[in-house]
């Protein structure tokens, strides 16, 4: 007997056996059967393999002697019958309620059939078959669940309980697992999977409440089927039409950004043949040709997980043509709205332009009328300025001319500034002013014409206050009037002026300084006055001239200040040469030098005194003789007269070197020859009274007088000279005590004054910090100048572009919007405050 059914071998008609290794239904059914009967290989089968002979007794049992199925054969489809509609199936289910039971029975029978196809000997009986049926039919919930644990120790249940499992609840941290086993649902009919709708159980819906994709497909299918049939009881649906107004269409077109181009012109409709590619193409316009390379927009992708379904009734060509007609109509409507809006905008623009032109025309007419009136006034002044032989009009005067310019500035200010009518003063006012100042002598009548020039300054000056001489073409009318009319008279007067008679010239310039431009005043001082003074200083001789030089130099200090610095070195040189043969007994030197102490700088003054005066005074003190019995005090008094002119250190140095050694020597010799201590005391106090408190407060002078007291005390205590005057010791002790007490009181008073001054300075600094905080840049500069001992003061009558000029040490500056400008070679240069302080030092 052949065992081809066991090993998949088929015996063909020609007698050749073929070995087949397919998996049969019997293998699938008995794969998980633990009690199946396994075929033991015989000795002959182990030896010969597939060529071994098989006995009929050892053959594999079969079920009815049927051969296994041949899966290589073609598939035979069995008709399932005609498919009924959903309504008919519902009616059939309602009319046959018992059909479900019969279907279940049929299903059970169909499930049993494959099991009968296997060999009979391998069927284990009711136990295995029952387990299969129980699995297919589904477990009975709550009954016999895990009853197999009764045959074991129940280790699984114990382990689960130790890990927190509670019987009757699901597994997991939050008991999110399912409680009951997976249920199986019996299909009602004989259709395929999903033919009768969703097959999910109630338990699966509770455990996994997620919509199944099969349900969505079922809904889509039912919706698609409903398009082709009409439900009973429903009438024919009427088509719905949607209408849009022109306003809605325009609003939608604006929102979507549709093109609203102007209508194509004849050039745009020209026929274009494109032969750039492999085959030629014909375009109806240039715009269509320009868009040939444009990439069409891709349609939106369908949502993931959903297949794109075509509608039940679709005519894409017809829909495209209809949509094209609709789009063309919408474009025409939008283009018409665009043209209408454009025309409306043009109307509004033209109306606005018309109003602007009308307003401009009225302004131009008013300007022409005003210019006509201005021209009439100017022509009238010209006729009066140069009247003809038969003219009856009065000649033009300065007063009439001033009234004309006042009227032009008041009534026609815009034309006065726009057309530069101030320049008319060159032709009209200059001749009248020259006539007015024809017989003027500035040194005799210095204030003549100030009111007239001041009035014309208010009319002609434009605020230009240049520091240096400006260009004649760009010069202010007022400046030009002074330069061409007023200044020539001043030049003529200065040429005849004698520098030693400085009073009239100084008074004249101080009177005119407030109304003169800065550059004109500086031109007078630098180009006219200073050369005259310099020549006069060179010709001055201090030994022969009876008029001291300070009497005609110092009056120029308020006006010229630092400009006089070049005159000081030659003056000091001439004074030094005059003092070579001077003797301290001549007091005229002090009268000549005293006015220059505050004019020269402290360093130059100290150097001058040390070089020319101190040696003379030292020689006088060295020749001075100290004689208590017949003392001549004149030489000593000559030296003390220079105390205010010399520095304290110079005077103390001379006394320490030339006077006190001789004075102490005389005291010692006097004490050694039976002295009268009362006379010595008076002599001591007399010399001390001749010196001022400032000199006595110097430590060197104190030391010398204390040394004299020590000498007197030693003389009294030692008894030198034999006879000691009664009461001398007490007198000397009293004198010493009195002098020491005075020194102590003086020192205490000085300390108290210093403490009070420090406290006062602290209070003043606190008050100044609280009340006088610099509120502007000028106050800050003034505070810095006081801190560094630099002179900061305004220059009288000098301005630059309307800004006050100041002197910061020897530098001329002005302040504009918090910036310091320093006078350079050709222009004003801005600088920082620290740089300004460094330059001033």
Short mmCIF file of C-alpha atoms in Angstrom, two decimals, residues 402-777:
data_model
loop_
_atom_site.label_atom_id
_atom_site.label_comp_id
_atom_site.label_asym_id
_atom_site.label_seq_id
_atom_site.Cartn_x
_atom_site.Cartn_y
_atom_site.Cartn_z
CA UNK A 402 14.62 153.95 7.99
CA UNK A 403 10.81 154.21 7.84
CA UNK A 404 10.87 152.58 4.38
CA UNK A 405 12.86 149.56 5.65
CA UNK A 406 10.66 149.29 8.75
CA UNK A 407 7.59 149.15 6.49
CA UNK A 408 9.19 146.56 4.22
CA UNK A 409 10.02 144.37 7.21
CA UNK A 410 6.62 144.79 8.83
CA UNK A 411 4.24 144.59 5.85
CA UNK A 412 6.30 142.56 3.36
CA UNK A 413 8.50 140.36 5.56
CA UNK A 414 8.42 137.29 3.28
CA UNK A 415 9.40 139.33 0.20
CA UNK A 416 12.01 141.18 2.30
CA UNK A 417 13.74 137.90 3.21
CA UNK A 418 13.14 136.03 -0.06
CA UNK A 419 14.44 138.73 -2.39
CA UNK A 420 17.15 140.15 -0.08
CA UNK A 421 15.74 143.68 0.05
CA UNK A 422 18.23 144.46 2.81
CA UNK A 423 20.88 144.78 0.08
CA UNK A 424 19.12 147.94 -1.07
CA UNK A 425 20.86 149.66 1.83
CA UNK A 426 24.14 149.55 -0.10
CA UNK A 427 22.73 151.87 -2.75
CA UNK A 428 20.30 153.88 -0.64
CA UNK A 429 21.69 154.17 2.91
CA UNK A 430 25.44 154.34 2.33
CA UNK A 431 25.43 157.72 0.59
CA UNK A 432 23.22 159.19 3.29
CA UNK A 433 25.44 157.85 6.11
CA UNK A 434 28.59 159.16 4.46
CA UNK A 435 26.99 162.56 4.32
CA UNK A 436 25.96 162.22 7.96
CA UNK A 437 29.53 161.37 9.20
CA UNK A 438 31.37 163.74 6.87
CA UNK A 439 32.57 166.20 9.59
CA UNK A 440 32.73 163.67 12.46
CA UNK A 441 35.76 163.56 14.80
CA UNK A 442 35.63 160.31 16.83
CA UNK A 443 38.11 161.43 19.51
CA UNK A 444 36.24 164.67 20.17
CA UNK A 445 32.66 163.40 19.99
CA UNK A 446 32.83 159.67 20.60
CA UNK A 447 29.09 159.03 20.94
CA UNK A 448 28.06 160.84 17.77
CA UNK A 449 25.90 158.66 15.49
CA UNK A 450 25.45 155.77 17.95
CA UNK A 451 21.66 156.04 17.91
CA UNK A 452 21.52 156.16 14.11
CA UNK A 453 23.79 153.14 13.68
CA UNK A 454 21.94 151.25 16.43
CA UNK A 455 18.63 151.79 14.61
CA UNK A 456 20.05 150.51 11.32
CA UNK A 457 21.52 147.51 13.16
CA UNK A 458 18.03 146.38 14.15
CA UNK A 459 16.88 146.77 10.53
CA UNK A 460 19.79 145.27 8.59
CA UNK A 461 21.62 142.81 10.82
CA UNK A 462 20.77 139.14 10.10
CA UNK A 463 22.49 137.59 13.11
CA UNK A 464 25.83 136.93 11.40
CA UNK A 465 28.50 137.59 14.05
CA UNK A 466 31.62 136.31 12.39
CA UNK A 467 34.83 136.34 14.40
CA UNK A 468 37.06 136.82 11.37
CA UNK A 469 36.48 139.08 8.41
CA UNK A 470 33.91 137.45 6.08
CA UNK A 471 33.86 137.57 2.33
CA UNK A 472 32.60 140.85 0.86
CA UNK A 473 30.04 139.05 -1.29
CA UNK A 474 28.58 137.13 1.67
CA UNK A 475 28.85 139.99 4.18
CA UNK A 476 25.87 141.03 6.21
CA UNK A 477 24.33 144.40 5.04
CA UNK A 478 24.89 145.94 8.47
CA UNK A 479 28.51 144.75 8.63
CA UNK A 480 29.12 146.01 5.13
CA UNK A 481 27.67 149.39 6.03
CA UNK A 482 30.05 149.73 9.01
CA UNK A 483 33.02 148.45 7.00
CA UNK A 484 32.49 150.78 4.06
CA UNK A 485 31.01 153.87 5.76
CA UNK A 486 31.90 154.02 9.47
CA UNK A 487 35.33 152.36 9.64
CA UNK A 488 37.15 154.75 7.26
CA UNK A 489 36.48 157.66 9.63
CA UNK A 490 37.85 155.61 12.56
CA UNK A 491 40.99 154.67 10.63
CA UNK A 492 41.68 158.29 9.85
CA UNK A 493 41.25 159.24 13.49
CA UNK A 494 43.54 156.45 14.76
CA UNK A 495 46.36 157.49 12.44
CA UNK A 496 46.37 160.94 14.10
CA UNK A 497 46.03 159.53 17.64
CA UNK A 498 48.89 159.56 20.19
CA UNK A 499 49.06 156.32 22.25
CA UNK A 500 50.04 158.11 25.47
CA UNK A 501 46.75 159.99 25.29
CA UNK A 502 44.70 156.81 25.58
CA UNK A 503 41.64 158.16 27.40
CA UNK A 504 39.59 159.49 24.43
CA UNK A 505 40.29 156.44 22.26
CA UNK A 506 39.43 154.00 25.04
CA UNK A 507 36.20 155.83 25.84
CA UNK A 508 35.27 155.94 22.15
CA UNK A 509 35.73 152.17 21.62
CA UNK A 510 33.97 151.26 24.87
CA UNK A 511 30.97 153.37 23.81
CA UNK A 512 30.75 151.73 20.37
CA UNK A 513 31.63 148.14 21.44
CA UNK A 514 28.02 146.98 22.18
CA UNK A 515 26.81 147.70 18.62
CA UNK A 516 29.97 146.76 16.72
CA UNK A 517 30.46 143.28 15.25
CA UNK A 518 33.19 141.31 16.94
CA UNK A 519 35.39 141.04 13.89
CA UNK A 520 35.28 144.82 13.27
CA UNK A 521 36.21 145.62 16.89
CA UNK A 522 39.06 143.11 16.81
CA UNK A 523 40.21 144.51 13.49
CA UNK A 524 40.46 147.96 15.04
CA UNK A 525 42.34 146.71 18.09
CA UNK A 526 44.73 144.37 16.26
CA UNK A 527 45.35 146.31 13.06
CA UNK A 528 45.17 149.92 14.31
CA UNK A 529 45.62 150.16 18.10
CA UNK A 530 48.15 147.43 18.87
CA UNK A 531 50.78 148.52 16.30
CA UNK A 532 50.65 152.03 17.69
CA UNK A 533 51.09 150.76 21.26
CA UNK A 534 53.93 148.46 20.25
CA UNK A 535 55.85 151.24 18.57
CA UNK A 536 55.32 153.49 21.59
CA UNK A 537 56.59 150.81 24.00
CA UNK A 538 59.73 150.37 21.90
CA UNK A 539 60.42 154.09 22.10
CA UNK A 540 59.67 154.32 25.87
CA UNK A 541 62.59 154.97 28.26
CA UNK A 542 61.80 154.51 31.97
CA UNK A 543 64.76 156.70 33.02
CA UNK A 544 63.80 159.77 31.00
CA UNK A 545 60.02 159.60 30.51
CA UNK A 546 58.10 161.32 33.21
CA UNK A 547 54.78 159.61 32.38
CA UNK A 548 54.73 156.07 33.79
CA UNK A 549 53.99 153.41 31.20
CA UNK A 550 51.15 151.82 33.13
CA UNK A 551 49.10 154.97 32.84
CA UNK A 552 48.65 154.53 29.08
CA UNK A 553 48.89 150.70 28.85
CA UNK A 554 46.60 149.51 31.64
CA UNK A 555 43.43 151.29 30.37
CA UNK A 556 43.49 148.89 27.38
CA UNK A 557 43.31 145.78 29.58
CA UNK A 558 39.45 145.51 29.61
CA UNK A 559 39.31 145.68 25.81
CA UNK A 560 42.47 143.84 24.74
CA UNK A 561 43.41 141.60 27.71
CA UNK A 562 45.53 138.76 26.27
CA UNK A 563 46.31 140.79 23.13
CA UNK A 564 48.71 142.90 25.22
CA UNK A 565 50.87 139.89 26.19
CA UNK A 566 53.49 140.58 23.49
CA UNK A 567 54.15 144.00 25.09
CA UNK A 568 55.10 142.64 28.52
CA UNK A 569 58.55 141.12 27.78
CA UNK A 570 60.01 144.37 26.37
CA UNK A 571 58.51 146.31 29.31
CA UNK A 572 60.16 143.93 31.86
CA UNK A 573 63.44 144.13 29.98
CA UNK A 574 63.46 147.93 30.05
CA UNK A 575 62.49 148.03 33.73
CA UNK A 576 65.30 145.57 34.59
CA UNK A 577 67.85 147.70 32.75
CA UNK A 578 66.61 150.78 34.62
CA UNK A 579 67.00 148.99 38.01
CA UNK A 580 70.67 148.16 37.51
CA UNK A 581 71.84 151.36 39.25
CA UNK A 582 68.88 151.56 41.61
CA UNK A 583 69.34 151.82 45.39
CA UNK A 584 66.69 150.74 47.94
CA UNK A 585 66.56 154.25 49.29
CA UNK A 586 64.84 155.34 46.03
CA UNK A 587 61.10 154.69 46.52
CA UNK A 588 60.17 155.60 42.92
CA UNK A 589 60.97 152.06 41.77
CA UNK A 590 58.24 150.72 43.99
CA UNK A 591 55.73 153.19 42.56
CA UNK A 592 56.61 152.13 38.99
CA UNK A 593 56.57 148.38 39.64
CA UNK A 594 53.56 148.11 41.95
CA UNK A 595 50.87 148.51 39.18
CA UNK A 596 52.40 145.62 37.22
CA UNK A 597 52.17 143.07 40.03
CA UNK A 598 48.61 141.96 39.07
CA UNK A 599 49.26 142.30 35.33
CA UNK A 600 52.27 140.02 35.04
CA UNK A 601 51.79 136.34 35.69
CA UNK A 602 52.86 135.16 39.20
CA UNK A 603 55.82 133.25 37.83
CA UNK A 604 57.15 136.08 35.70
CA UNK A 605 56.66 138.62 38.53
CA UNK A 606 58.51 136.44 41.08
CA UNK A 607 61.37 135.86 38.65
CA UNK A 608 61.61 139.60 37.97
CA UNK A 609 61.75 140.48 41.70
CA UNK A 610 64.30 137.78 42.56
CA UNK A 611 66.54 138.91 39.73
CA UNK A 612 66.34 142.70 40.12
CA UNK A 613 65.07 143.68 43.65
CA UNK A 614 66.02 140.95 46.14
CA UNK A 615 69.80 141.24 45.54
CA UNK A 616 69.65 145.00 46.15
CA UNK A 617 67.68 144.59 49.38
CA UNK A 618 69.99 141.79 50.59
CA UNK A 619 73.02 144.01 50.05
CA UNK A 620 71.30 146.76 52.02
CA UNK A 621 70.65 144.40 54.97
CA UNK A 622 74.18 143.06 54.92
CA UNK A 623 75.48 146.64 55.33
CA UNK A 624 72.99 147.35 58.11
CA UNK A 625 74.60 147.85 61.58
CA UNK A 626 72.79 146.75 64.76
CA UNK A 627 73.71 149.20 67.56
CA UNK A 628 71.49 149.21 70.68
CA UNK A 629 72.86 152.55 71.87
CA UNK A 630 72.54 154.51 68.59
CA UNK A 631 70.44 152.59 66.05
CA UNK A 632 69.73 153.94 62.48
CA UNK A 633 66.57 152.21 61.23
CA UNK A 634 66.32 153.65 57.71
CA UNK A 635 67.99 150.73 55.82
CA UNK A 636 65.88 148.22 57.70
CA UNK A 637 62.75 150.24 56.92
CA UNK A 638 63.67 150.34 53.20
CA UNK A 639 63.63 146.55 53.15
CA UNK A 640 60.37 146.26 55.06
CA UNK A 641 58.65 148.63 52.61
CA UNK A 642 58.92 145.89 49.93
CA UNK A 643 57.01 143.38 52.06
CA UNK A 644 53.86 143.54 49.93
CA UNK A 645 55.84 143.34 46.69
CA UNK A 646 58.04 140.40 47.66
CA UNK A 647 56.86 136.92 48.42
CA UNK A 648 57.02 135.89 52.16
CA UNK A 649 59.68 133.29 51.44
CA UNK A 650 61.98 135.87 49.79
CA UNK A 651 61.63 138.37 52.64
CA UNK A 652 62.13 135.75 55.39
CA UNK A 653 65.16 134.39 53.56
CA UNK A 654 66.80 137.83 53.48
CA UNK A 655 66.15 138.42 57.21
CA UNK A 656 67.41 134.98 58.14
CA UNK A 657 70.57 135.40 56.13
CA UNK A 658 71.53 139.06 56.55
CA UNK A 659 69.84 140.35 59.75
CA UNK A 660 69.33 137.79 62.53
CA UNK A 661 72.94 136.52 62.76
CA UNK A 662 74.17 140.07 63.52
CA UNK A 663 71.22 140.73 65.82
CA UNK A 664 71.86 137.63 67.97
CA UNK A 665 75.55 138.38 68.11
CA UNK A 666 74.88 141.88 69.48
CA UNK A 667 72.50 140.40 72.07
CA UNK A 668 75.13 137.95 73.30
CA UNK A 669 77.82 140.63 73.65
CA UNK A 670 75.37 142.90 75.46
CA UNK A 671 74.45 140.24 77.99
CA UNK A 672 78.10 139.59 78.79
CA UNK A 673 78.79 143.18 79.99
CA UNK A 674 76.61 143.77 83.10
CA UNK A 675 73.45 144.53 81.09
CA UNK A 676 70.30 146.26 82.15
CA UNK A 677 67.72 143.53 81.59
CA UNK A 678 64.92 146.01 81.49
CA UNK A 679 66.54 147.77 78.52
CA UNK A 680 67.22 144.40 76.87
CA UNK A 681 63.56 143.49 77.27
CA UNK A 682 62.45 146.74 75.66
CA UNK A 683 65.02 146.29 72.90
CA UNK A 684 63.74 142.77 72.24
CA UNK A 685 60.10 143.86 72.14
CA UNK A 686 60.94 146.87 69.95
CA UNK A 687 62.52 144.76 67.20
CA UNK A 688 59.67 142.31 67.34
CA UNK A 689 57.08 145.05 66.96
CA UNK A 690 58.66 146.24 63.71
CA UNK A 691 57.80 143.02 61.91
CA UNK A 692 54.29 142.25 60.72
CA UNK A 693 52.20 139.38 62.05
CA UNK A 694 52.58 137.47 58.77
CA UNK A 695 56.38 137.60 59.09
CA UNK A 696 56.33 136.76 62.80
CA UNK A 697 54.11 133.73 62.11
CA UNK A 698 56.75 132.22 59.89
CA UNK A 699 58.55 129.30 61.63
CA UNK A 700 62.04 130.64 60.87
CA UNK A 701 61.30 134.03 62.48
CA UNK A 702 59.72 132.33 65.53
CA UNK A 703 62.80 130.18 65.93
CA UNK A 704 65.13 133.19 65.94
CA UNK A 705 63.17 135.09 68.58
CA UNK A 706 62.86 131.96 70.74
CA UNK A 707 66.60 131.52 70.45
CA UNK A 708 67.06 135.09 71.79
CA UNK A 709 64.84 134.26 74.80
CA UNK A 710 66.86 131.12 75.50
CA UNK A 711 70.07 133.15 75.45
CA UNK A 712 68.61 135.63 77.95
CA UNK A 713 67.43 132.84 80.25
CA UNK A 714 70.81 131.15 80.22
CA UNK A 715 72.49 134.47 80.97
CA UNK A 716 70.22 135.11 83.99
CA UNK A 717 70.51 131.60 85.36
CA UNK A 718 74.32 131.33 85.00
CA UNK A 719 75.13 134.77 86.52
CA UNK A 720 77.62 135.78 83.88
CA UNK A 721 78.99 139.32 84.37
CA UNK A 722 79.24 139.25 88.18
CA UNK A 723 76.58 141.63 89.44
CA UNK A 724 72.96 140.61 88.68
CA UNK A 725 70.31 143.27 88.64
CA UNK A 726 67.61 142.69 91.25
CA UNK A 727 64.46 141.26 89.72
CA UNK A 728 66.18 140.55 86.40
CA UNK A 729 65.59 136.82 86.65
CA UNK A 730 61.91 137.30 87.32
CA UNK A 731 61.59 139.83 84.50
CA UNK A 732 63.25 137.55 82.00
CA UNK A 733 61.15 134.58 83.17
CA UNK A 734 58.01 136.66 82.91
CA UNK A 735 58.98 137.83 79.43
CA UNK A 736 59.66 134.27 78.33
CA UNK A 737 56.40 133.05 79.75
CA UNK A 738 54.48 135.92 78.16
CA UNK A 739 56.04 135.35 74.74
CA UNK A 740 55.50 131.61 74.87
CA UNK A 741 51.91 132.15 75.93
CA UNK A 742 51.39 134.57 73.05
CA UNK A 743 52.83 132.05 70.63
CA UNK A 744 50.62 129.37 72.10
CA UNK A 745 47.56 131.61 71.90
CA UNK A 746 48.44 132.59 68.39
CA UNK A 747 48.86 128.96 67.36
CA UNK A 748 45.57 128.02 69.07
CA UNK A 749 43.82 130.89 67.38
CA UNK A 750 45.29 129.84 64.04
CA UNK A 751 44.16 126.27 64.58
CA UNK A 752 40.69 127.47 65.56
CA UNK A 753 40.54 129.67 62.47
CA UNK A 754 41.66 126.81 60.31
CA UNK A 755 39.05 124.51 61.85
CA UNK A 756 36.37 127.14 61.37
CA UNK A 757 37.45 127.72 57.81
CA UNK A 758 37.44 123.97 57.13
CA UNK A 759 33.99 123.65 58.69
CA UNK A 760 32.80 126.68 56.78
CA UNK A 761 34.21 125.25 53.58
CA UNK A 762 32.49 121.95 54.33
CA UNK A 763 29.18 123.69 55.00
CA UNK A 764 29.70 125.88 51.96
CA UNK A 765 30.55 122.85 49.86
CA UNK A 766 27.44 121.04 51.12
CA UNK A 767 25.27 124.08 50.49
CA UNK A 768 26.90 124.57 47.10
CA UNK A 769 26.38 120.93 46.27
CA UNK A 770 22.74 121.16 47.34
CA UNK A 771 21.84 124.58 45.99
CA UNK A 772 24.40 125.50 43.35
CA UNK A 773 24.59 122.28 41.38
CA UNK A 774 25.63 123.21 37.85
CA UNK A 775 22.38 123.56 35.95
CA UNK A 776 24.00 124.18 32.59
CA UNK A 777 27.29 123.76 30.83
#
